[in-house]
Tab-separated table of C-alpha atoms and ligand atoms in Angstrom:
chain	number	residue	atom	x	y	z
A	1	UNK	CA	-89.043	-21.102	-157.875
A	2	UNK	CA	-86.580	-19.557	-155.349
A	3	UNK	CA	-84.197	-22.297	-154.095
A	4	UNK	CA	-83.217	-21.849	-150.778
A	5	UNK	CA	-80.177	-24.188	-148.885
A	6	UNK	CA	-81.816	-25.630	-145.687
A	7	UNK	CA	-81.779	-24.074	-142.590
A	8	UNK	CA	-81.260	-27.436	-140.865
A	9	UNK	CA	-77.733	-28.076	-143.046
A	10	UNK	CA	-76.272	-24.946	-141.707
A	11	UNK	CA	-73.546	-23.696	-140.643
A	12	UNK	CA	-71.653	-24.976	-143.544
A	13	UNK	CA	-67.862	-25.934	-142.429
A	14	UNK	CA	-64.760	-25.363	-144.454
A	15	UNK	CA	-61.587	-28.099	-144.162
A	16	UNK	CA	-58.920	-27.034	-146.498
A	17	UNK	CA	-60.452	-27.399	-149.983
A	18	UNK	CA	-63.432	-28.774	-149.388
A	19	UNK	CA	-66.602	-27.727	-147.444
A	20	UNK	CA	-68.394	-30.050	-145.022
A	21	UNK	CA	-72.133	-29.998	-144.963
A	22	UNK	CA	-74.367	-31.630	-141.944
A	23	UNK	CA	-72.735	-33.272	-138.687
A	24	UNK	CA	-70.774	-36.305	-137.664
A	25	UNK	CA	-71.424	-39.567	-139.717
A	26	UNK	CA	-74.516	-37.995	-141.677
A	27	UNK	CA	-71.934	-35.335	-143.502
A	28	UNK	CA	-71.354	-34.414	-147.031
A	29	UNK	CA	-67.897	-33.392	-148.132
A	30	UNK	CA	-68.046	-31.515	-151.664
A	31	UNK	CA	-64.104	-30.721	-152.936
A	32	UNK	CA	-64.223	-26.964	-153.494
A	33	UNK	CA	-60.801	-25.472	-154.752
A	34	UNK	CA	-61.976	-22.389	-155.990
A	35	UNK	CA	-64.694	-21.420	-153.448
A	36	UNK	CA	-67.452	-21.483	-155.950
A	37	UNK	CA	-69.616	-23.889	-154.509
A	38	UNK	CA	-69.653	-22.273	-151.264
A	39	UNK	CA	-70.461	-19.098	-152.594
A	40	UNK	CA	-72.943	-21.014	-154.543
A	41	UNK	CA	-74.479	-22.558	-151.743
A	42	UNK	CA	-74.555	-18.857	-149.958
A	43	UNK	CA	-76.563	-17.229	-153.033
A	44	UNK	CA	-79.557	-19.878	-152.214
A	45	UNK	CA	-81.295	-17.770	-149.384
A	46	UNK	CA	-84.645	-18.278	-150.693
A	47	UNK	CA	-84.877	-14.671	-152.103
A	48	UNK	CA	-83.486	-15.018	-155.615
A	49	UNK	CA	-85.432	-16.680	-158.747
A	50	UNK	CA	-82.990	-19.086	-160.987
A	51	UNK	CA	-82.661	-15.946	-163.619
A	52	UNK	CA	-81.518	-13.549	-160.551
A	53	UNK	CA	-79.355	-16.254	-159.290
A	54	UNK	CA	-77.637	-16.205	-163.130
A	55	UNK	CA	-77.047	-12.641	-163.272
A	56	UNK	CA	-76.090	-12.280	-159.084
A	57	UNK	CA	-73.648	-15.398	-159.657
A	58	UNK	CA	-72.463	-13.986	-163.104
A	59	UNK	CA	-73.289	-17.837	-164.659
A	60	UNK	CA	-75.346	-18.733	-167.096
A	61	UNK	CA	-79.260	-20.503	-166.108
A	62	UNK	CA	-77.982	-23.839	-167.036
A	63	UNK	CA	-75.159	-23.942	-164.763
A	64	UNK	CA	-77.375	-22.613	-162.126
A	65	UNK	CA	-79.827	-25.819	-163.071
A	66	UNK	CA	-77.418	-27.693	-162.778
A	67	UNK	CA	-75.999	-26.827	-159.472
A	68	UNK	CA	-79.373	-26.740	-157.959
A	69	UNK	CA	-80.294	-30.361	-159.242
A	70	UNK	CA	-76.956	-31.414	-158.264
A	71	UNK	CA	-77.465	-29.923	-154.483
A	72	UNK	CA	-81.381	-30.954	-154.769
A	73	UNK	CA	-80.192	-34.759	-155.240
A	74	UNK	CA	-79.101	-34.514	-151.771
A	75	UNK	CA	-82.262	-33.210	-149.947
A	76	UNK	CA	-80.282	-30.057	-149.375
A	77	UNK	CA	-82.778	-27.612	-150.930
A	78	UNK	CA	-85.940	-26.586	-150.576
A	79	UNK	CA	-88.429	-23.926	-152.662
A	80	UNK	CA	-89.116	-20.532	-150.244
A	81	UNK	CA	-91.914	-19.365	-152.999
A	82	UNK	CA	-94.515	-22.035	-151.952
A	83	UNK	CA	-97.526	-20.716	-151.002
A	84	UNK	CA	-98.506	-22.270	-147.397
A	85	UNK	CA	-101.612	-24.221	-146.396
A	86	UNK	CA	-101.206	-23.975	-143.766
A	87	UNK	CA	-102.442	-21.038	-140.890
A	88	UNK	CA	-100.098	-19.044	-138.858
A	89	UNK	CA	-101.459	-20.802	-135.865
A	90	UNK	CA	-100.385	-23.870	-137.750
A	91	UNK	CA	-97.149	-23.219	-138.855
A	92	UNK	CA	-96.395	-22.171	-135.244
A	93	UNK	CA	-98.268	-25.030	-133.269
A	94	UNK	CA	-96.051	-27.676	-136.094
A	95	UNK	CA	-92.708	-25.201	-136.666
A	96	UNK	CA	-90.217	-28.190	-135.497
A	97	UNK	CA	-92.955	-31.016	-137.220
A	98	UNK	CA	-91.617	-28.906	-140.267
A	99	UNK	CA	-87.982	-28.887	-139.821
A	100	UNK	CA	-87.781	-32.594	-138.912
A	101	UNK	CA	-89.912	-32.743	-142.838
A	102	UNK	CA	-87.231	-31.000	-143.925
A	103	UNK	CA	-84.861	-34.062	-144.348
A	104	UNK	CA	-87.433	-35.704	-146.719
A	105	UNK	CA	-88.673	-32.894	-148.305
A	106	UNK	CA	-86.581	-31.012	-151.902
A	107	UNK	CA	-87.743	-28.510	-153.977
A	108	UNK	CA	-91.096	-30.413	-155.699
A	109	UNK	CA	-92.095	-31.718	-152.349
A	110	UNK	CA	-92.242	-29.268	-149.611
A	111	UNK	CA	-91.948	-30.031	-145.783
A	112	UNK	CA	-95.318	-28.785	-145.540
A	113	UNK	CA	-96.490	-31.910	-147.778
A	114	UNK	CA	-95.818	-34.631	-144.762
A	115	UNK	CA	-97.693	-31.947	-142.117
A	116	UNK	CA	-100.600	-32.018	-144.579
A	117	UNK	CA	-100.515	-35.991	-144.963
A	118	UNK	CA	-100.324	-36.264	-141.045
A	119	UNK	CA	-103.398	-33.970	-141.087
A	120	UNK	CA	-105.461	-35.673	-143.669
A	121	UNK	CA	-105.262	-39.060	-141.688
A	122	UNK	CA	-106.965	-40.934	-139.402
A	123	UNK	CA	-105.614	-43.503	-136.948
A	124	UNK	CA	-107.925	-45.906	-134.967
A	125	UNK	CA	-106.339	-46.844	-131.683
A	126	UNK	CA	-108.056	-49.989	-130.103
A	127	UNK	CA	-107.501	-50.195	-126.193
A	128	UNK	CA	-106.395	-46.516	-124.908
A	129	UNK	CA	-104.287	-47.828	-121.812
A	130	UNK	CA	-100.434	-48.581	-122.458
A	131	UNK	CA	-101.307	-46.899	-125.492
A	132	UNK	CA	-102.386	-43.472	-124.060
A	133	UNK	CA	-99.187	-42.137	-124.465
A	134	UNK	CA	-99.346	-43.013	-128.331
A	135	UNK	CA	-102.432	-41.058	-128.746
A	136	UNK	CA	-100.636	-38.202	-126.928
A	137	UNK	CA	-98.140	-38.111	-129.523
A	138	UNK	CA	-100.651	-38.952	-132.489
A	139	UNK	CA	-102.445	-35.538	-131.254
A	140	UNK	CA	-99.114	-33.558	-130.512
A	141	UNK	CA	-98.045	-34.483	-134.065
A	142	UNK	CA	-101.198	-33.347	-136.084
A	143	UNK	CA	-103.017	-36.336	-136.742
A	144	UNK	CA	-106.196	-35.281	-138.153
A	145	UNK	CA	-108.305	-38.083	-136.446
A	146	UNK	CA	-108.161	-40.381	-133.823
A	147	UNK	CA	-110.794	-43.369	-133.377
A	148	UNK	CA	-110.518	-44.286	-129.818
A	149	UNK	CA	-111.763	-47.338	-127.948
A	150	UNK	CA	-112.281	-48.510	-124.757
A	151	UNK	CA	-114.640	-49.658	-122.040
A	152	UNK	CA	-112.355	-49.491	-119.018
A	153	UNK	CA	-112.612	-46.663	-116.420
A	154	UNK	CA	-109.346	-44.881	-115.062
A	155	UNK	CA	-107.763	-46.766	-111.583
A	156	UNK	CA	-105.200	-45.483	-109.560
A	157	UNK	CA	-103.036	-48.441	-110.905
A	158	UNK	CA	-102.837	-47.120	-114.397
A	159	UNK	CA	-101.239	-43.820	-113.459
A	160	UNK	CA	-97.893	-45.380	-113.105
A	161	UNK	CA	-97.508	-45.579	-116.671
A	162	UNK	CA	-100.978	-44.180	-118.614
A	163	UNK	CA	-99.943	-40.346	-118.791
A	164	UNK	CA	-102.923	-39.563	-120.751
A	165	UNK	CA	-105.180	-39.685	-117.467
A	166	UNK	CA	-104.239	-37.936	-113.921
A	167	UNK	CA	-106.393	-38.726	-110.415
A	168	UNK	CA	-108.398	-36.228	-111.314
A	169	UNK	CA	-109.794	-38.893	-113.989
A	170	UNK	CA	-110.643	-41.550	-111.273
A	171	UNK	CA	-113.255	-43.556	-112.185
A	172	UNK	CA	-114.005	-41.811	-115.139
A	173	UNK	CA	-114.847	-44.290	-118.701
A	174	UNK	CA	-111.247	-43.578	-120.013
A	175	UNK	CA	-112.946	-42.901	-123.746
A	176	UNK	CA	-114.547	-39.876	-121.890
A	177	UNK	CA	-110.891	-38.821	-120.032
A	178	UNK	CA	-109.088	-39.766	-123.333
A	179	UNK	CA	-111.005	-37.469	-125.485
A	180	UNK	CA	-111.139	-34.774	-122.943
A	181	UNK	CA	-107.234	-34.420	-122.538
A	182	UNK	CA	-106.740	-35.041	-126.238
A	183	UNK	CA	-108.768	-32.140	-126.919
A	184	UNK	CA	-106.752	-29.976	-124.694
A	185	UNK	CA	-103.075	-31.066	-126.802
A	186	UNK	CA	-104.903	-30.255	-129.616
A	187	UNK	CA	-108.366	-28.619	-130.580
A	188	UNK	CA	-107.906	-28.497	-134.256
A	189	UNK	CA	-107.778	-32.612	-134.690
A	190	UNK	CA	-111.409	-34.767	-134.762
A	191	UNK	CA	-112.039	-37.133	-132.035
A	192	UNK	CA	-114.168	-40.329	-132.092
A	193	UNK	CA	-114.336	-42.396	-129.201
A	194	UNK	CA	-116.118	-46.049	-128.788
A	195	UNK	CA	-117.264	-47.013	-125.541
A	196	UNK	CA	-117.273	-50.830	-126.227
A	197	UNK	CA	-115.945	-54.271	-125.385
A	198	UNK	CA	-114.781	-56.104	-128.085
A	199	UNK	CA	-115.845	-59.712	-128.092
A	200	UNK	CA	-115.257	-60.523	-131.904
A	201	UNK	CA	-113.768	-59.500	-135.252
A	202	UNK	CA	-117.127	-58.577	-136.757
A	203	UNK	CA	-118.444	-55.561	-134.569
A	204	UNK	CA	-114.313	-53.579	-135.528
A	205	UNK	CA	-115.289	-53.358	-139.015
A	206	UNK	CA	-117.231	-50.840	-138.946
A	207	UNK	CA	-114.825	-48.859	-136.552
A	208	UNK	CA	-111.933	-49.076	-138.491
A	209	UNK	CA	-112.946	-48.879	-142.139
A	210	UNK	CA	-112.368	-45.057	-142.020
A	211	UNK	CA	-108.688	-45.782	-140.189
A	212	UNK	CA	-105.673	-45.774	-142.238
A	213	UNK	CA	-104.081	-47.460	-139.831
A	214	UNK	CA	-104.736	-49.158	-136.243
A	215	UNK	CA	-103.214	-49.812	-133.380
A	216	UNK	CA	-104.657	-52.194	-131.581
A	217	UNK	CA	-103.920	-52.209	-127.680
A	218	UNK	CA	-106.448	-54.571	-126.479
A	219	UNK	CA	-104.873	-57.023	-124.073
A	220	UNK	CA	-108.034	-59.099	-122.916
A	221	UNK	CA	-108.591	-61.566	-123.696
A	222	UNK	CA	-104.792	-62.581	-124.390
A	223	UNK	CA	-104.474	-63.629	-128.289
A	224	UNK	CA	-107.723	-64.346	-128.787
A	225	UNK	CA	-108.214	-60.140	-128.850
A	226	UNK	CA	-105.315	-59.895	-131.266
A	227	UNK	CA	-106.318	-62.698	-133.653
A	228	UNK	CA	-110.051	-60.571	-133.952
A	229	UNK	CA	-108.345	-57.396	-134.976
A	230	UNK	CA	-106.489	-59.350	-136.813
A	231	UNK	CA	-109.112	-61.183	-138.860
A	232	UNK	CA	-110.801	-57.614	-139.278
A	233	UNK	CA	-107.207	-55.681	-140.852
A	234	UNK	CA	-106.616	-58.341	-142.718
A	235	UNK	CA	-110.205	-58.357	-144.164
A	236	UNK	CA	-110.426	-54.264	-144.592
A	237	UNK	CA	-106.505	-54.194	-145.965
A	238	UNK	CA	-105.509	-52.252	-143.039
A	239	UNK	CA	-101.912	-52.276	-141.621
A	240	UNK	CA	-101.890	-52.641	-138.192
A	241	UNK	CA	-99.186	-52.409	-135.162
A	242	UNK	CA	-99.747	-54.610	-132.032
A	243	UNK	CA	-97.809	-55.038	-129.080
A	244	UNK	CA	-97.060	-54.716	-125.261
A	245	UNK	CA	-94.613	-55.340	-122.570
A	246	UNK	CA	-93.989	-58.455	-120.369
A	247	UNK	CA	-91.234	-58.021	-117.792
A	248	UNK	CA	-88.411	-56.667	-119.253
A	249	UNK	CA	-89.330	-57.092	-123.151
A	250	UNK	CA	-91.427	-54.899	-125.138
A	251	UNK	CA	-92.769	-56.739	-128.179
A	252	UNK	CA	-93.818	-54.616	-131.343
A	253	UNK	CA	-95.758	-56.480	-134.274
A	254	UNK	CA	-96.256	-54.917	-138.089
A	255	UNK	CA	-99.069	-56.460	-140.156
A	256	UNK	CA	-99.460	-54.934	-143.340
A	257	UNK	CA	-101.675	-55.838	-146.094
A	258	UNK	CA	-101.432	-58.645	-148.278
A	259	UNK	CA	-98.410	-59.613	-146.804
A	260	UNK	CA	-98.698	-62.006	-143.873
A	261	UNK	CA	-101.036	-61.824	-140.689
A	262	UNK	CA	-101.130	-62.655	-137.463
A	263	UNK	CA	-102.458	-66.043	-137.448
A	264	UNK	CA	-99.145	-66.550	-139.776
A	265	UNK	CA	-97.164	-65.734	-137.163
A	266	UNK	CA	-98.726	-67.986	-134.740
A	267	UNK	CA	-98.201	-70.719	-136.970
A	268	UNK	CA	-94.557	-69.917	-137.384
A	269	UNK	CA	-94.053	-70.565	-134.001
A	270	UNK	CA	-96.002	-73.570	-133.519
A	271	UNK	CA	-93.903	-74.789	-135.945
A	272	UNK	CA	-90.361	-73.635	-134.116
A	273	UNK	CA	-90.982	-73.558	-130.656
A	274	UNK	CA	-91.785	-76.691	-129.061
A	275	UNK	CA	-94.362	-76.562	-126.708
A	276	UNK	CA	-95.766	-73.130	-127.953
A	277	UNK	CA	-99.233	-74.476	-128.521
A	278	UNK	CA	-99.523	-75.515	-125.409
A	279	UNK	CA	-98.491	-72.549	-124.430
A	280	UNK	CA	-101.014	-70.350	-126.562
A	281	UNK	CA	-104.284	-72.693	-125.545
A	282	UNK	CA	-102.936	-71.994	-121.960
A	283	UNK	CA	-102.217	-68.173	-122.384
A	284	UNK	CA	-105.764	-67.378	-124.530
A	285	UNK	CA	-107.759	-69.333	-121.451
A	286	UNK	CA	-105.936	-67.731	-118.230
A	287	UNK	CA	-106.452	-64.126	-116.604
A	288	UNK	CA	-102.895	-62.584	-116.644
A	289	UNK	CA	-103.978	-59.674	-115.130
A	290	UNK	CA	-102.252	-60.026	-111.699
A	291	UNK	CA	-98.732	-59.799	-112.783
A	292	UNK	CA	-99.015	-56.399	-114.963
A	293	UNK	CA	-95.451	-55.764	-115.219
A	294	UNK	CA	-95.995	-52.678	-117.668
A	295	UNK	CA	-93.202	-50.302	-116.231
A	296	UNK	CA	-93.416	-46.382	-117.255
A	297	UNK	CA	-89.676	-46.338	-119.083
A	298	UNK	CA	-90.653	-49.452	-121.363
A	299	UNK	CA	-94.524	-47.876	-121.734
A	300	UNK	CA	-92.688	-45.091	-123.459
A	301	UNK	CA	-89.849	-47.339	-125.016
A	302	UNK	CA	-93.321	-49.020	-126.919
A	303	UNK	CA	-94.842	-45.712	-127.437
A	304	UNK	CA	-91.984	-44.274	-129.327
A	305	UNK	CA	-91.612	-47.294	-131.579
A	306	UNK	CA	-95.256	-47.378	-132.482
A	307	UNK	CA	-95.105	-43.465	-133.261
A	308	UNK	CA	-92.492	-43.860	-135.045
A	309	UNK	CA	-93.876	-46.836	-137.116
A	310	UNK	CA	-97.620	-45.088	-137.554
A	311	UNK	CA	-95.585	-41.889	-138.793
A	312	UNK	CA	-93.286	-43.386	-141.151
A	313	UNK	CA	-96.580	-45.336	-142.651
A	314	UNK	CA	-98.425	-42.479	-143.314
A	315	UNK	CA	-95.554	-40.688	-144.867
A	316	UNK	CA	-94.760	-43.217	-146.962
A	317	UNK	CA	-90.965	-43.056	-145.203
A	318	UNK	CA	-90.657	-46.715	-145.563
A	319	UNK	CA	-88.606	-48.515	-148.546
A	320	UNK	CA	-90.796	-51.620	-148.342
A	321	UNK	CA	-93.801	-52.712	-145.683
A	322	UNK	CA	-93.475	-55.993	-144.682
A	323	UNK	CA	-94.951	-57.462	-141.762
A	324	UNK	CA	-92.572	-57.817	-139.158
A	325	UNK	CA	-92.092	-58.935	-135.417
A	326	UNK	CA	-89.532	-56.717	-133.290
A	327	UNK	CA	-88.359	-57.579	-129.726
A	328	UNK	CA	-86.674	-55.156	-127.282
A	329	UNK	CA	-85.223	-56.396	-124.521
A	330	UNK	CA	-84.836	-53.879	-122.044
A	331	UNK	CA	-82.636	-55.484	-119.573
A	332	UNK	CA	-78.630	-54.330	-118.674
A	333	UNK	CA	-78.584	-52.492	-121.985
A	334	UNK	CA	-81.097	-52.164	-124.942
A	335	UNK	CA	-81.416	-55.148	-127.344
A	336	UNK	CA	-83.313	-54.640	-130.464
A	337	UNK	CA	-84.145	-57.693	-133.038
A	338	UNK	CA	-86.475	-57.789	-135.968
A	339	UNK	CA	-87.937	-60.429	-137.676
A	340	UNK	CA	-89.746	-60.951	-140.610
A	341	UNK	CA	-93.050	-63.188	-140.237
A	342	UNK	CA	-93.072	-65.612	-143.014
A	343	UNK	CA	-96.844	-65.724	-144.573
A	344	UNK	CA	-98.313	-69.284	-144.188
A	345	UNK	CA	-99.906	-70.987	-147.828
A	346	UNK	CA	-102.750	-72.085	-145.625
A	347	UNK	CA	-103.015	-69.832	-143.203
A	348	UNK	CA	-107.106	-69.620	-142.422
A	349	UNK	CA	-107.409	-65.796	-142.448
A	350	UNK	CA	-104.713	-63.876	-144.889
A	351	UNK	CA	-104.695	-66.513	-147.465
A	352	UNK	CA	-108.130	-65.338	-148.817
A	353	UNK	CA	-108.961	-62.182	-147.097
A	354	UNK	CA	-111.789	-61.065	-149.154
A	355	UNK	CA	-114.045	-63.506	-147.289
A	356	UNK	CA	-114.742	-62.342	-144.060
A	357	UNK	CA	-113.915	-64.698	-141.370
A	358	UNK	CA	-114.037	-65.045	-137.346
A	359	UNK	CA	-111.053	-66.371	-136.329
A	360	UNK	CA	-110.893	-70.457	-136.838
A	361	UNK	CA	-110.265	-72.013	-133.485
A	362	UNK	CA	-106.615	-72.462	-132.161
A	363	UNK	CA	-107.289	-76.144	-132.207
A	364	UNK	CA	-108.078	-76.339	-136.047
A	365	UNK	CA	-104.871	-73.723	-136.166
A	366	UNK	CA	-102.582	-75.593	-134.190
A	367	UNK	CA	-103.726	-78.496	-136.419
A	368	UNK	CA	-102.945	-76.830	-139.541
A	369	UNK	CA	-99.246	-75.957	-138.142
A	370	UNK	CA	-98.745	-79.534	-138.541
A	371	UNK	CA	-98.850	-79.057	-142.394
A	372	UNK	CA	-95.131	-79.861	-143.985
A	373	UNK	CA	-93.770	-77.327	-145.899
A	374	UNK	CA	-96.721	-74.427	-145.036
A	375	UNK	CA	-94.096	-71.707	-145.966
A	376	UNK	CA	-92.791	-73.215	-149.026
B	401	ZN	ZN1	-101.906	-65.213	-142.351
């Protein structure tokens, strides 16, 4: 081992007797009378074993443990003797992937760990419209697969937002454009692409058993499209992220397994919003498509928070997983909430997922919202 202090935690800043390590809020002040530390901290370049840092530092190995678990406790180190996996063409293509690692990663768990992870997964992205720009990202980052699906073609009204595609895609099946500008961001990552209209929950199991996570993106028809990908997560134990944007809100949903699902959340708000099943009998039965309001700036507002999401779950960044709805209102400033969907006892689809199910109907659901205590 050759303990080296992060590149990303210099320049290290000296106030009186202490020294200041990192910037603003995020900073670590370590009292430091006698200058040792800092010209403790200086000996870490990433050159010197622990027995050369003893006799260099004229200390003895235990006090040079101890200084590096100490400094190690704080993310602050990491070990410049391990070997890379990774190419040169890799290491350049994902250089800043593995400095952002670098403030999860300490000396057991190098940076190069997460670019592996991000490599060794596979992401199935239902719908490749609004979420076009995800899959941009997903490729840019190193994901090692990507399941696309789609049936659409590319129209001049999806270039507003759908950066993925350009008018030299016109009328071209966007599975075909997707995989052909994916490719270019990145030839080392698989691509599978679906050319297929969904129409239940049954024909997605076989596209995303492979996934370790999915996005789905399909928006017709409204609900009903949601409620099969959900009945197919829930049934695989895949976590899922849903979403989209109406007028000025963009709407991000986590489902995670065993936790609660979709049809959950639908009967939460049966339950608290008066009038919502009307409103979700009207909304799964009318063509919406006329007043798109999906606006570039809150396209990439939604694909930022889904990267973000999809990353953190395959590097296991999150504390907990819960499933969770978030709302971001976009309006004269930006307002973020997050709320936790409470799991229903008889909720048709995650309260025995090993069955598979099609969706019940959202009459028998709306029924069953009329349960007493359902989340007792
Ligand atoms: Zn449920």
């Amino acid at each position: 081992m050759k303990p080296k202090f992060k590149n990303i935690y210099k320049p290290i800043v000296r106030i009186d007797n202490k020294i200041r390590i990192g910037f603003e809020s995020e900073a670590l002040e370590i009292e430091d009378e006698d200058l040792s530390v800092e010209k403790f901290i200086h000996s870490l370049d990433g050159n010197k074993s622990i027995e050369e840092l003893s006799q260099t530092l004229n200390i003895t190995v235990d006090e040079v443990i101890d200084g590096i678990s100490a400094l190690d406790e704080y993310l602050l180190l990491e070990d410049a003797d391990t070997i890379s996996n990774l190419n040169m063409n890799q290491q350049e293509r994902y250089r800043a992937n593995l400095n952002y690692f670098s403030f999860h990663s300490n000396l057991h768990t190098p940076s190069e760990s997460f670019q592996r992870k991000l490599n060794g997964s596979t992401v199935a992205i239902l719908g490749i419209g609004g979420s076009s720009l995800i899959s941009a990202s997903l490729a840019g980052m190193g994901v090692g697969k990507i399941i696309g699906l789609d049936y659409d073609t590319v129209e001049l009204s999806n270039l507003n937002r759908q950066f993925l595609y350009s008018e030299d895609d016109l009328g071209k099946l966007k599975t075909i454009a997707a995989e052909e500008r994916l490719k270019k961001i990145n030839k080392e990552i698989e691509i599978e692409m679906h050319n297929m209209k969904v129409t239940n929950a049954k024909d997605l199991l076989s596209i995303i058993d492979r996934a370790d996570v999915v996005i789905n993106a399909i928006d017709q028809p409204p609900i009903t499209s949601s409620r099969w990908v959900n009945s197919a997560c829930v049934h695989l134990n895949k976590t899922y992220l849903q979403g989209g944007v109406t007028n000025t809100r963009v709407v991000l949903q986590k489902i995670v397994p065993s936790g609660s699902c979709f049809d959950c959340y639908l009967i939460q708000s049966i339950k608290s919003v008066e009038g919502f099943d009307k409103q979700i009998l009207s909304a799964s039965t009318h063509n919406f498509s006329g007043r798109n309001t999906a606006y570039a700036p809150n396209i990439a507002l939604m694909g930022s928070l889904f990267s973000t999401e999809i990353s953190k779950h395959i590097l296991s960044l999150n504390e907990r997983e819960e499933s969770f709805t978030a709302d971001i209102n976009n309006f004269d400033g930006i307002d973020y909430k997050k709320f936790p969907i409470l799991k229903a006892t008889n909720c048709p689809t995650c309260s025995n997922p090993h069955i598979f199910k099609e969706p019940v109907s959202f009459k028998e659901l709306i029924q069953m919202a009329q349960v007493e205590d359902v989340f007792s």
